[in-house]
PDB file of C-alpha atoms in Angstrom:
ATOM      1  CA  MET A1068      -7.955 -14.187  26.576  1.00 60.00           C
ATOM      2  CA  GLN A1069      -9.028 -16.307  23.606  1.00 71.00           C
ATOM      3  CA  LEU A1070     -10.363 -13.221  21.822  1.00 71.00           C
ATOM      4  CA  LEU A1071      -7.149 -11.324  22.537  1.00 76.00           C
ATOM      5  CA  LYS A1072      -5.070 -14.175  21.121  1.00 71.00           C
ATOM      6  CA  TRP A1073      -7.259 -14.262  18.003  1.00 71.00           C
ATOM      7  CA  TYR A1074      -6.789 -10.522  17.551  1.00 65.00           C
ATOM      8  CA  LYS A1075      -3.011 -10.825  17.865  1.00 74.00           C
ATOM      9  CA  ASP A1076      -2.944 -13.659  15.342  1.00 63.00           C
ATOM     10  CA  PHE A1077      -5.204 -11.730  12.962  1.00 68.00           C
ATOM     11  CA  ASN A1078      -3.031  -8.626  13.280  1.00 68.00           C
ATOM     12  CA  GLU A1079       0.024 -10.724  12.468  1.00 63.00           C
ATOM     13  CA  LEU A1080      -1.838 -12.194   9.491  1.00 70.00           C
ATOM     14  CA  ILE A1081      -2.830  -8.873   7.911  1.00 69.00           C
ATOM     15  CA  MET A1082       0.091  -6.785   9.279  1.00 71.00           C
ATOM     16  CA  PHE A1083      -2.188  -3.883  10.164  1.00 64.00           C
ATOM     17  CA  GLN A1084       0.806  -1.611  10.774  1.00 61.00           C
ATOM     18  CA  HIS A1085       1.345  -1.491   7.011  1.00 61.00           C
ATOM     19  CA  SER A1086      -1.824   0.612   6.752  1.00 61.00           C
ATOM     20  CA  VAL A1087       0.413   3.614   7.408  1.00 65.00           C
ATOM     21  CA  PHE A1088       1.373   3.525   3.727  1.00 70.00           C
ATOM     22  CA  SER A1089      -2.069   4.203   2.241  1.00 76.00           C
ATOM     23  CA  LEU A1090      -4.084   5.971   4.952  1.00 83.00           C
ATOM     24  CA  PRO A1091      -2.220   9.312   4.827  1.00 89.00           C
ATOM     25  CA  PHE A1092      -2.784   9.631   1.081  1.00 92.00           C
ATOM     26  CA  ILE A1093      -6.500   8.999   1.409  1.00 91.00           C
ATOM     27  CA  PHE A1094      -6.698  11.879   3.875  1.00 92.00           C
ATOM     28  CA  ILE A1095      -4.437  14.091   1.749  1.00 94.00           C
ATOM     29  CA  ALA A1096      -6.898  13.717  -1.126  1.00 94.00           C
ATOM     30  CA  MET A1097      -9.881  14.347   1.138  1.00 94.00           C
ATOM     31  CA  ILE A1098      -8.307  17.496   2.587  1.00 94.00           C
ATOM     32  CA  VAL A1099      -7.468  18.869  -0.859  1.00 94.00           C
ATOM     33  CA  SER A1100     -10.949  18.010  -2.183  1.00 93.00           C
ATOM     34  CA  ALA A1101     -12.666  19.705   0.747  1.00 90.00           C
ATOM     35  CA  ASN A1102     -10.083  22.521   0.870  1.00 87.00           C
ATOM     36  CA  GLY A1103      -9.711  21.737   4.550  1.00 83.00           C
ATOM     37  CA  TRP A1104     -11.678  19.669   7.051  1.00 86.00           C
ATOM     38  CA  PHE A1105     -14.029  17.176   5.414  1.00 88.00           C
ATOM     39  CA  GLY A1106     -16.104  16.157   8.452  1.00 86.00           C
ATOM     40  CA  TRP A1107     -16.239  13.376  11.016  1.00 89.00           C
ATOM     41  CA  LYS A1108     -18.595  11.211   8.965  1.00 92.00           C
ATOM     42  CA  LEU A1109     -16.223  11.010   6.007  1.00 90.00           C
ATOM     43  CA  LEU A1110     -13.295  10.485   8.362  1.00 90.00           C
ATOM     44  CA  LEU A1111     -14.983   7.420   9.829  1.00 92.00           C
ATOM     45  CA  LEU A1112     -16.125   6.103   6.441  1.00 92.00           C
ATOM     46  CA  GLY A1113     -12.683   6.707   4.945  1.00 88.00           C
ATOM     47  CA  VAL A1114     -10.983   4.725   7.714  1.00 88.00           C
ATOM     48  CA  LEU A1115     -13.505   1.874   7.463  1.00 90.00           C
ATOM     49  CA  ALA A1116     -13.166   1.687   3.675  1.00 90.00           C
ATOM     50  CA  ALA A1117      -9.367   1.780   3.803  1.00 87.00           C
ATOM     51  CA  VAL A1118      -9.082  -0.852   6.530  1.00 87.00           C
ATOM     52  CA  SER A1119     -11.577  -3.290   4.960  1.00 89.00           C
ATOM     53  CA  ALA A1120     -10.017  -2.890   1.498  1.00 88.00           C
ATOM     54  CA  ARG A1121      -6.542  -3.506   2.843  1.00 86.00           C
ATOM     55  CA  ASN A1122      -7.718  -6.445   4.957  1.00 87.00           C
ATOM     56  CA  PHE A1123      -9.272  -7.941   1.826  1.00 90.00           C
ATOM     57  CA  ALA A1124      -6.075  -7.503  -0.189  1.00 84.00           C
ATOM     58  CA  MET A1125      -3.849  -8.988   2.522  1.00 83.00           C
ATOM     59  CA  LEU A1126      -6.197 -11.909   3.178  1.00 86.00           C
ATOM     60  CA  VAL A1127      -6.355 -12.788  -0.524  1.00 85.00           C
ATOM     61  CA  ASN A1128      -2.569 -12.637  -0.621  1.00 80.00           C
ATOM     62  CA  ARG A1129      -2.210 -14.866   2.426  1.00 82.00           C
ATOM     63  CA  TYR A1130      -4.791 -17.328   1.077  1.00 81.00           C
ATOM     64  CA  LEU A1131      -3.247 -17.629  -2.388  1.00 79.00           C
ATOM     65  CA  ASP A1132       0.336 -17.661  -1.099  1.00 74.00           C
ATOM     66  CA  ARG A1133      -0.075 -20.473   1.445  1.00 76.00           C
ATOM     67  CA  ASP A1134       2.116 -22.845  -0.558  1.00 73.00           C
ATOM     68  CA  ILE A1135       4.791 -20.236  -1.242  1.00 72.00           C
ATOM     69  CA  ASP A1136       4.889 -18.920   2.330  1.00 71.00           C
ATOM     70  CA  ALA A1137       5.289 -22.452   3.686  1.00 73.00           C
ATOM     71  CA  LYS A1138       8.536 -22.892   1.729  1.00 70.00           C
ATOM     72  CA  ASN A1139      10.076 -19.494   2.457  1.00 72.00           C
ATOM     73  CA  PRO A1140      12.124 -19.379   5.696  1.00 70.00           C
ATOM     74  CA  ARG A1141      11.111 -15.718   6.150  1.00 72.00           C
ATOM     75  CA  THR A1142       7.371 -16.471   6.042  1.00 71.00           C
ATOM     76  CA  LYS A1143       6.968 -20.100   7.133  1.00 70.00           C
ATOM     77  CA  ASN A1144       5.685 -19.115  10.592  1.00 75.00           C
ATOM     78  CA  ARG A1145       2.879 -16.857   9.348  1.00 74.00           C
ATOM     79  CA  PRO A1146      -0.630 -17.632  10.690  1.00 71.00           C
ATOM     80  CA  ASN A1147      -1.850 -18.685   7.234  1.00 72.00           C
ATOM     81  CA  VAL A1148       0.799 -21.428   7.170  1.00 70.00           C
ATOM     82  CA  ASP A1149       1.179 -22.737  10.718  1.00 70.00           C
ATOM     83  CA  GLY A1150      -2.490 -23.644  11.227  1.00 71.00           C
ATOM     84  CA  ARG A1151      -3.689 -20.670  13.239  1.00 75.00           C
ATOM     85  CA  PHE A1152      -6.063 -19.796  10.363  1.00 74.00           C
ATOM     86  CA  SER A1153      -7.587 -22.525   8.234  1.00 78.00           C
ATOM     87  CA  GLU A1154      -8.415 -22.202   4.538  1.00 80.00           C
ATOM     88  CA  THR A1155     -12.102 -21.959   5.409  1.00 85.00           C
ATOM     89  CA  GLN A1156     -11.486 -19.187   7.938  1.00 83.00           C
ATOM     90  CA  LEU A1157      -9.425 -17.258   5.404  1.00 83.00           C
ATOM     91  CA  ARG A1158     -12.163 -17.546   2.772  1.00 88.00           C
ATOM     92  CA  ILE A1159     -14.807 -16.345   5.239  1.00 88.00           C
ATOM     93  CA  LEU A1160     -12.667 -13.365   6.270  1.00 88.00           C
ATOM     94  CA  ILE A1161     -12.062 -12.465   2.609  1.00 90.00           C
ATOM     95  CA  ILE A1162     -15.805 -12.477   1.871  1.00 92.00           C
ATOM     96  CA  VAL A1163     -16.686 -10.526   5.036  1.00 93.00           C
ATOM     97  CA  ASN A1164     -14.166  -7.771   4.301  1.00 92.00           C
ATOM     98  CA  ALA A1165     -15.232  -7.557   0.645  1.00 94.00           C
ATOM     99  CA  ILE A1166     -18.895  -7.161   1.610  1.00 95.00           C
ATOM    100  CA  PHE A1167     -18.027  -4.625   4.293  1.00 94.00           C
ATOM    101  CA  PHE A1168     -15.962  -2.563   1.833  1.00 94.00           C
ATOM    102  CA  ILE A1169     -18.776  -2.556  -0.731  1.00 95.00           C
ATOM    103  CA  ALA A1170     -21.305  -1.576   1.957  1.00 96.00           C
ATOM    104  CA  VAL A1171     -19.160   1.349   3.135  1.00 94.00           C
ATOM    105  CA  ALA A1172     -18.669   2.487  -0.468  1.00 93.00           C
ATOM    106  CA  TYR A1173     -22.463   2.373  -0.945  1.00 95.00           C
ATOM    107  CA  VAL A1174     -22.928   4.705   2.035  1.00 94.00           C
ATOM    108  CA  ILE A1175     -20.311   7.135   0.705  1.00 93.00           C
ATOM    109  CA  ASN A1176     -21.816   7.778  -2.745  1.00 92.00           C
ATOM    110  CA  ASP A1177     -22.882   6.112  -6.008  1.00 92.00           C
ATOM    111  CA  LEU A1178     -19.521   6.431  -7.783  1.00 92.00           C
ATOM    112  CA  ALA A1179     -17.698   4.917  -4.817  1.00 90.00           C
ATOM    113  CA  PHE A1180     -20.150   2.008  -4.796  1.00 92.00           C
ATOM    114  CA  TRP A1181     -19.831   1.144  -8.486  1.00 91.00           C
ATOM    115  CA  LEU A1182     -16.048   1.471  -8.429  1.00 90.00           C
ATOM    116  CA  SER A1183     -15.766  -0.741  -5.350  1.00 91.00           C
ATOM    117  CA  PHE A1184     -16.107  -3.879  -7.513  1.00 92.00           C
ATOM    118  CA  PRO A1185     -13.212  -3.243  -9.945  1.00 90.00           C
ATOM    119  CA  ILE A1186     -11.156  -1.940  -7.020  1.00 89.00           C
ATOM    120  CA  LEU A1187     -11.537  -5.285  -5.250  1.00 91.00           C
ATOM    121  CA  LEU A1188     -10.438  -7.089  -8.429  1.00 88.00           C
ATOM    122  CA  ILE A1189      -7.286  -4.969  -8.593  1.00 86.00           C
ATOM    123  CA  LEU A1190      -6.576  -5.434  -4.892  1.00 85.00           C
ATOM    124  CA  GLY A1191      -6.845  -9.193  -5.235  1.00 83.00           C
ATOM    125  CA  GLY A1192      -4.752  -9.354  -8.406  1.00 79.00           C
ATOM    126  CA  TYR A1193      -1.274  -8.800  -6.969  1.00 76.00           C
ATOM    127  CA  SER A1194      -0.791 -12.373  -5.765  1.00 73.00           C
ATOM    128  CA  TRP A1195      -1.649 -13.766  -9.197  1.00 76.00           C
ATOM    129  CA  PHE A1196       0.686 -11.455 -11.091  1.00 75.00           C
ATOM    130  CA  LYS A1197       3.892 -12.545  -9.393  1.00 73.00           C
ATOM    131  CA  ARG A1198       3.277 -16.033 -10.761  1.00 73.00           C
ATOM    132  CA  PHE A1199       3.595 -14.901 -14.371  1.00 72.00           C
ATOM    133  CA  SER A1200       4.780 -11.274 -14.636  1.00 69.00           C
ATOM    134  CA  GLU A1201       7.392  -8.934 -13.211  1.00 71.00           C
ATOM    135  CA  MET A1202       4.681  -6.253 -13.328  1.00 77.00           C
ATOM    136  CA  ALA A1203       3.486  -7.505  -9.928  1.00 79.00           C
ATOM    137  CA  HIS A1204       5.434  -4.679  -8.244  1.00 82.00           C
ATOM    138  CA  LEU A1205       3.461  -2.092 -10.205  1.00 84.00           C
ATOM    139  CA  VAL A1206       0.181  -3.896  -9.534  1.00 84.00           C
ATOM    140  CA  LEU A1207       0.911  -3.638  -5.815  1.00 84.00           C
ATOM    141  CA  GLY A1208       1.698   0.039  -6.356  1.00 87.00           C
ATOM    142  CA  LEU A1209      -1.567   0.518  -8.214  1.00 87.00           C
ATOM    143  CA  SER A1210      -3.465  -1.119  -5.353  1.00 86.00           C
ATOM    144  CA  LEU A1211      -2.224   1.505  -2.904  1.00 86.00           C
ATOM    145  CA  GLY A1212      -2.302   4.220  -5.549  1.00 89.00           C
ATOM    146  CA  LEU A1213      -6.084   3.898  -5.680  1.00 89.00           C
ATOM    147  CA  ALA A1214      -6.230   5.356  -2.149  1.00 89.00           C
ATOM    148  CA  PRO A1215      -6.039   9.072  -3.059  1.00 92.00           C
ATOM    149  CA  ILE A1216      -8.490   8.618  -5.936  1.00 94.00           C
ATOM    150  CA  ALA A1217     -10.886   6.971  -3.481  1.00 92.00           C
ATOM    151  CA  GLY A1218     -10.406   9.874  -1.084  1.00 92.00           C
ATOM    152  CA  ALA A1219     -11.281  12.424  -3.759  1.00 94.00           C
ATOM    153  CA  ILE A1220     -14.330  10.401  -4.830  1.00 93.00           C
ATOM    154  CA  ALA A1221     -15.560  10.281  -1.223  1.00 92.00           C
ATOM    155  CA  VAL A1222     -15.611  14.087  -0.986  1.00 93.00           C
ATOM    156  CA  GLU A1223     -16.350  15.234  -4.543  1.00 90.00           C
ATOM    157  CA  GLY A1224     -18.055  12.253  -6.182  1.00 90.00           C
ATOM    158  CA  THR A1225     -15.684  12.745  -9.142  1.00 91.00           C
ATOM    159  CA  ILE A1226     -12.066  11.952 -10.071  1.00 93.00           C
ATOM    160  CA  PRO A1227     -10.144  15.240 -10.414  1.00 95.00           C
ATOM    161  CA  MET A1228      -6.925  15.245 -12.435  1.00 96.00           C
ATOM    162  CA  TRP A1229      -4.782  16.173  -9.429  1.00 96.00           C
ATOM    163  CA  SER A1230      -5.922  12.981  -7.652  1.00 95.00           C
ATOM    164  CA  VAL A1231      -4.683  10.930 -10.615  1.00 95.00           C
ATOM    165  CA  MET A1232      -1.289  12.674 -10.408  1.00 96.00           C
ATOM    166  CA  LEU A1233      -1.145  11.946  -6.681  1.00 96.00           C
ATOM    167  CA  ALA A1234      -2.170   8.337  -7.301  1.00 96.00           C
ATOM    168  CA  VAL A1235       0.493   7.753  -9.968  1.00 96.00           C
ATOM    169  CA  GLY A1236       3.078   9.117  -7.540  1.00 96.00           C
ATOM    170  CA  VAL A1237       1.898   6.714  -4.843  1.00 95.00           C
ATOM    171  CA  MET A1238       1.952   3.825  -7.332  1.00 94.00           C
ATOM    172  CA  PHE A1239       5.611   4.365  -8.251  1.00 96.00           C
ATOM    173  CA  TRP A1240       6.560   5.100  -4.631  1.00 94.00           C
ATOM    174  CA  VAL A1241       5.099   1.770  -3.472  1.00 91.00           C
ATOM    175  CA  ALA A1242       6.469  -0.157  -6.460  1.00 91.00           C
ATOM    176  CA  GLY A1243       9.906   1.303  -5.749  1.00 89.00           C
ATOM    177  CA  PHE A1244      10.052   0.291  -2.115  1.00 85.00           C
ATOM    178  CA  ASP A1245       8.511  -3.100  -2.944  1.00 84.00           C
ATOM    179  CA  LEU A1246      11.441  -3.666  -5.312  1.00 87.00           C
ATOM    180  CA  LEU A1247      13.849  -3.004  -2.449  1.00 84.00           C
ATOM    181  CA  TYR A1248      11.851  -5.185  -0.060  1.00 81.00           C
ATOM    182  CA  SER A1249      11.835  -8.011  -2.628  1.00 80.00           C
ATOM    183  CA  LEU A1250      15.628  -8.158  -2.521  1.00 79.00           C
ATOM    184  CA  GLN A1251      15.230 -10.218   0.667  1.00 77.00           C
ATOM    185  CA  ASP A1252      13.536 -13.007  -1.300  1.00 71.00           C
ATOM    186  CA  MET A1253      15.647 -12.819  -4.458  1.00 74.00           C
ATOM    187  CA  GLU A1254      17.207 -16.269  -4.146  1.00 75.00           C
ATOM    188  CA  PHE A1255      13.983 -17.887  -2.977  1.00 72.00           C
ATOM    189  CA  ASP A1256      12.037 -16.376  -5.887  1.00 69.00           C
ATOM    190  CA  LYS A1257      14.647 -17.696  -8.328  1.00 72.00           C
ATOM    191  CA  LYS A1258      14.319 -21.173  -6.871  1.00 72.00           C
ATOM    192  CA  GLU A1259      10.506 -21.116  -7.007  1.00 65.00           C
ATOM    193  CA  GLY A1260      10.301 -19.510 -10.458  1.00 70.00           C
ATOM    194  CA  LEU A1261       8.452 -16.422  -9.221  1.00 71.00           C
ATOM    195  CA  TYR A1262       8.483 -13.317 -11.393  1.00 71.00           C
ATOM    196  CA  SER A1263       9.980 -10.676  -9.134  1.00 77.00           C
ATOM    197  CA  ILE A1264      12.325  -8.172 -10.743  1.00 82.00           C
ATOM    198  CA  PRO A1265      15.196  -9.030  -8.325  1.00 81.00           C
ATOM    199  CA  SER A1266      14.975 -12.731  -9.199  1.00 79.00           C
ATOM    200  CA  ARG A1267      14.906 -12.021 -12.937  1.00 81.00           C
ATOM    201  CA  TYR A1268      17.409  -9.181 -13.301  1.00 81.00           C
ATOM    202  CA  GLY A1269      19.537  -9.150 -10.145  1.00 80.00           C
ATOM    203  CA  SER A1270      20.127  -6.716  -7.303  1.00 78.00           C
ATOM    204  CA  ASP A1271      21.964  -3.988  -9.244  1.00 82.00           C
ATOM    205  CA  ALA A1272      19.220  -3.644 -11.850  1.00 87.00           C
ATOM    206  CA  THR A1273      16.580  -3.747  -9.111  1.00 85.00           C
ATOM    207  CA  MET A1274      18.177  -0.946  -7.106  1.00 87.00           C
ATOM    208  CA  PHE A1275      18.608   1.169 -10.231  1.00 90.00           C
ATOM    209  CA  LEU A1276      14.982   0.651 -11.241  1.00 92.00           C
ATOM    210  CA  ALA A1277      13.818   1.454  -7.693  1.00 90.00           C
ATOM    211  CA  LYS A1278      15.647   4.800  -7.976  1.00 93.00           C
ATOM    212  CA  ILE A1279      13.896   5.479 -11.297  1.00 94.00           C
ATOM    213  CA  PHE A1280      10.502   4.595  -9.812  1.00 96.00           C
ATOM    214  CA  HIS A1281      11.054   6.890  -6.854  1.00 96.00           C
ATOM    215  CA  ALA A1282      12.189   9.735  -9.092  1.00 96.00           C
ATOM    216  CA  ILE A1283       8.960   9.301 -11.098  1.00 97.00           C
ATOM    217  CA  ALA A1284       6.985   9.297  -7.824  1.00 97.00           C
ATOM    218  CA  VAL A1285       8.453  12.636  -6.761  1.00 97.00           C
ATOM    219  CA  LEU A1286       7.853  14.070 -10.247  1.00 97.00           C
ATOM    220  CA  PHE A1287       4.162  13.141 -10.156  1.00 97.00           C
ATOM    221  CA  TRP A1288       3.785  14.497  -6.642  1.00 97.00           C
ATOM    222  CA  ALA A1289       5.123  17.763  -8.012  1.00 97.00           C
ATOM    223  CA  PHE A1290       2.532  17.546 -10.808  1.00 96.00           C
ATOM    224  CA  PHE A1291      -0.114  16.966  -8.123  1.00 97.00           C
ATOM    225  CA  VAL A1292       0.883  20.071  -6.183  1.00 96.00           C
ATOM    226  CA  SER A1293       0.939  22.162  -9.352  1.00 95.00           C
ATOM    227  CA  THR A1294      -2.358  20.814 -10.749  1.00 95.00           C
ATOM    228  CA  ALA A1295      -4.156  21.245  -7.416  1.00 93.00           C
ATOM    229  CA  GLU A1296      -2.697  24.772  -7.110  1.00 92.00           C
ATOM    230  CA  LEU A1297      -1.342  24.148  -3.624  1.00 92.00           C
ATOM    231  CA  GLY A1298       1.079  26.390  -1.787  1.00 91.00           C
ATOM    232  CA  PHE A1299       4.522  26.598  -0.214  1.00 93.00           C
ATOM    233  CA  PHE A1300       4.109  23.842   2.371  1.00 95.00           C
ATOM    234  CA  ALA A1301       2.853  21.397  -0.263  1.00 95.00           C
ATOM    235  CA  TRP A1302       5.998  22.045  -2.308  1.00 96.00           C
ATOM    236  CA  LEU A1303       7.982  21.540   0.902  1.00 96.00           C
ATOM    237  CA  ALA A1304       6.265  18.141   1.204  1.00 96.00           C
ATOM    238  CA  VAL A1305       7.538  17.195  -2.253  1.00 96.00           C
ATOM    239  CA  ILE A1306      11.076  18.217  -1.312  1.00 96.00           C
ATOM    240  CA  ALA A1307      10.854  16.328   1.995  1.00 95.00           C
ATOM    241  CA  SER A1308       9.638  13.166   0.250  1.00 95.00           C
ATOM    242  CA  ALA A1309      12.526  13.369  -2.212  1.00 95.00           C
ATOM    243  CA  GLY A1310      14.989  13.676   0.652  1.00 94.00           C
ATOM    244  CA  MET A1311      13.483  10.749   2.557  1.00 91.00           C
ATOM    245  CA  LEU A1312      13.518   8.498  -0.502  1.00 92.00           C
ATOM    246  CA  ALA A1313      17.145   9.422  -1.163  1.00 91.00           C
ATOM    247  CA  TYR A1314      17.933   8.481   2.452  1.00 86.00           C
ATOM    248  CA  GLU A1315      16.102   5.169   1.987  1.00 84.00           C
ATOM    249  CA  HIS A1316      18.308   4.281  -0.976  1.00 85.00           C
ATOM    250  CA  HIS A1317      21.389   5.347   0.969  1.00 82.00           C
ATOM    251  CA  ILE A1318      20.461   2.887   3.750  1.00 80.00           C
ATOM    252  CA  VAL A1319      19.853  -0.035   1.385  1.00 77.00           C
ATOM    253  CA  ASN A1320      22.949   0.693  -0.725  1.00 77.00           C
ATOM    254  CA  LYS A1321      25.128   0.449   2.381  1.00 66.00           C
ATOM    255  CA  ASP A1322      23.625  -2.726   3.803  1.00 64.00           C
ATOM    256  CA  PHE A1323      20.880  -5.060   2.496  1.00 63.00           C
ATOM    257  CA  THR A1324      20.161  -6.115   6.099  1.00 59.00           C
ATOM    258  CA  LYS A1325      18.754  -2.617   6.703  1.00 59.00           C
ATOM    259  CA  ILE A1326      15.896  -3.160   4.252  1.00 67.00           C
ATOM    260  CA  ASP A1327      13.346  -3.509   7.064  1.00 65.00           C
ATOM    261  CA  ARG A1328      14.453  -0.177   8.500  1.00 60.00           C
ATOM    262  CA  ALA A1329      14.131   1.502   5.112  1.00 61.00           C
ATOM    263  CA  PHE A1330      10.815  -0.187   4.354  1.00 64.00           C
ATOM    264  CA  PHE A1331       8.971   0.435   7.616  1.00 68.00           C
ATOM    265  CA  THR A1332      10.591   3.481   9.187  1.00 72.00           C
ATOM    266  CA  VAL A1333      11.311   5.777   6.256  1.00 78.00           C
ATOM    267  CA  ASN A1334       8.220   4.945   4.208  1.00 77.00           C
ATOM    268  CA  GLY A1335       5.999   4.912   7.274  1.00 77.00           C
ATOM    269  CA  TYR A1336       7.037   8.431   8.244  1.00 83.00           C
ATOM    270  CA  LEU A1337       6.941   9.745   4.677  1.00 90.00           C
ATOM    271  CA  GLY A1338       3.159   9.587   4.276  1.00 88.00           C
ATOM    272  CA  PHE A1339       2.463  11.263   7.603  1.00 90.00           C
ATOM    273  CA  ILE A1340       5.009  14.028   7.017  1.00 93.00           C
ATOM    274  CA  VAL A1341       3.453  14.777   3.626  1.00 93.00           C
ATOM    275  CA  LEU A1342      -0.030  14.686   5.208  1.00 93.00           C
ATOM    276  CA  GLY A1343       1.051  17.078   7.957  1.00 93.00           C
ATOM    277  CA  LEU A1344       2.533  19.549   5.512  1.00 95.00           C
ATOM    278  CA  ILE A1345      -0.566  19.428   3.270  1.00 95.00           C
ATOM    279  CA  MET A1346      -2.730  20.127   6.349  1.00 93.00           C
ATOM    280  CA  VAL A1347      -0.561  23.117   7.211  1.00 93.00           C
ATOM    281  CA  ASP A1348      -0.755  24.298   3.605  1.00 91.00           C
ATOM    282  CA  ARG A1349      -4.566  24.247   3.699  1.00 87.00           C
ATOM    283  CA  ILE A1350      -4.635  26.058   7.058  1.00 82.00           C
ATOM    284  CA  VAL A1351      -2.365  28.942   6.050  1.00 74.00           C
ATOM    285  CA  GLN A1352      -3.934  29.556   2.618  1.00 69.00           C
TER     286      GLN A1352
END
């Protein structure tokens, strides 16, 4: 029972369910690189790398944001604030996940290993940026945007141009929905002097910029499909993603209280729908 409670607290700490945003794009890149199935070994290594990298990023965020989370009514009951995880425990978990990620990258190939170090620096940088720059939203986007590049590296040992196009699309997709999600903390961020775009420029500018970011995301996903020379179902994935992002903005425009629905439901499904259509595209070609 004690172990089960620890697991529940840890899951609440790292919000494992948010892995649905990056995992599909890792596998999309691996499928395109392998032109189909890439093997059980790489599937396992890809999952382990993605989970440990994301755990590291979330743990660093929770560790650095202890003071901020304690003041915010939305986050004051998180495990990093209410005593369920001490500072020492958080530091140990950060180190363990960093070492595990580097070890998995070493097993994958040399390029993955050497890039694992700067990747960890980027993943840990988001929490610092929001203290001095509105670019924090894009840094978060970059953190998840590295996923498809990592997937291509795992299969090919190189960084093909199409994976960069896919990654840039993911970066602007994530930055766009992070802008919308940040609307919830707009007043709190103003009070605390944090550099979120909503707190600096207001809700109207934020929603407009989120639309621009998502338009750029769809554009780069189209570049990805074209550069990788994919087929009909891949183009259908681009169209579907555009429709889902338009629906997301429709939800938020009508009612700010629906941000959670837009953030989790729409964006959670988007990655898996695109993954499914890319799989179909590789099967039929």
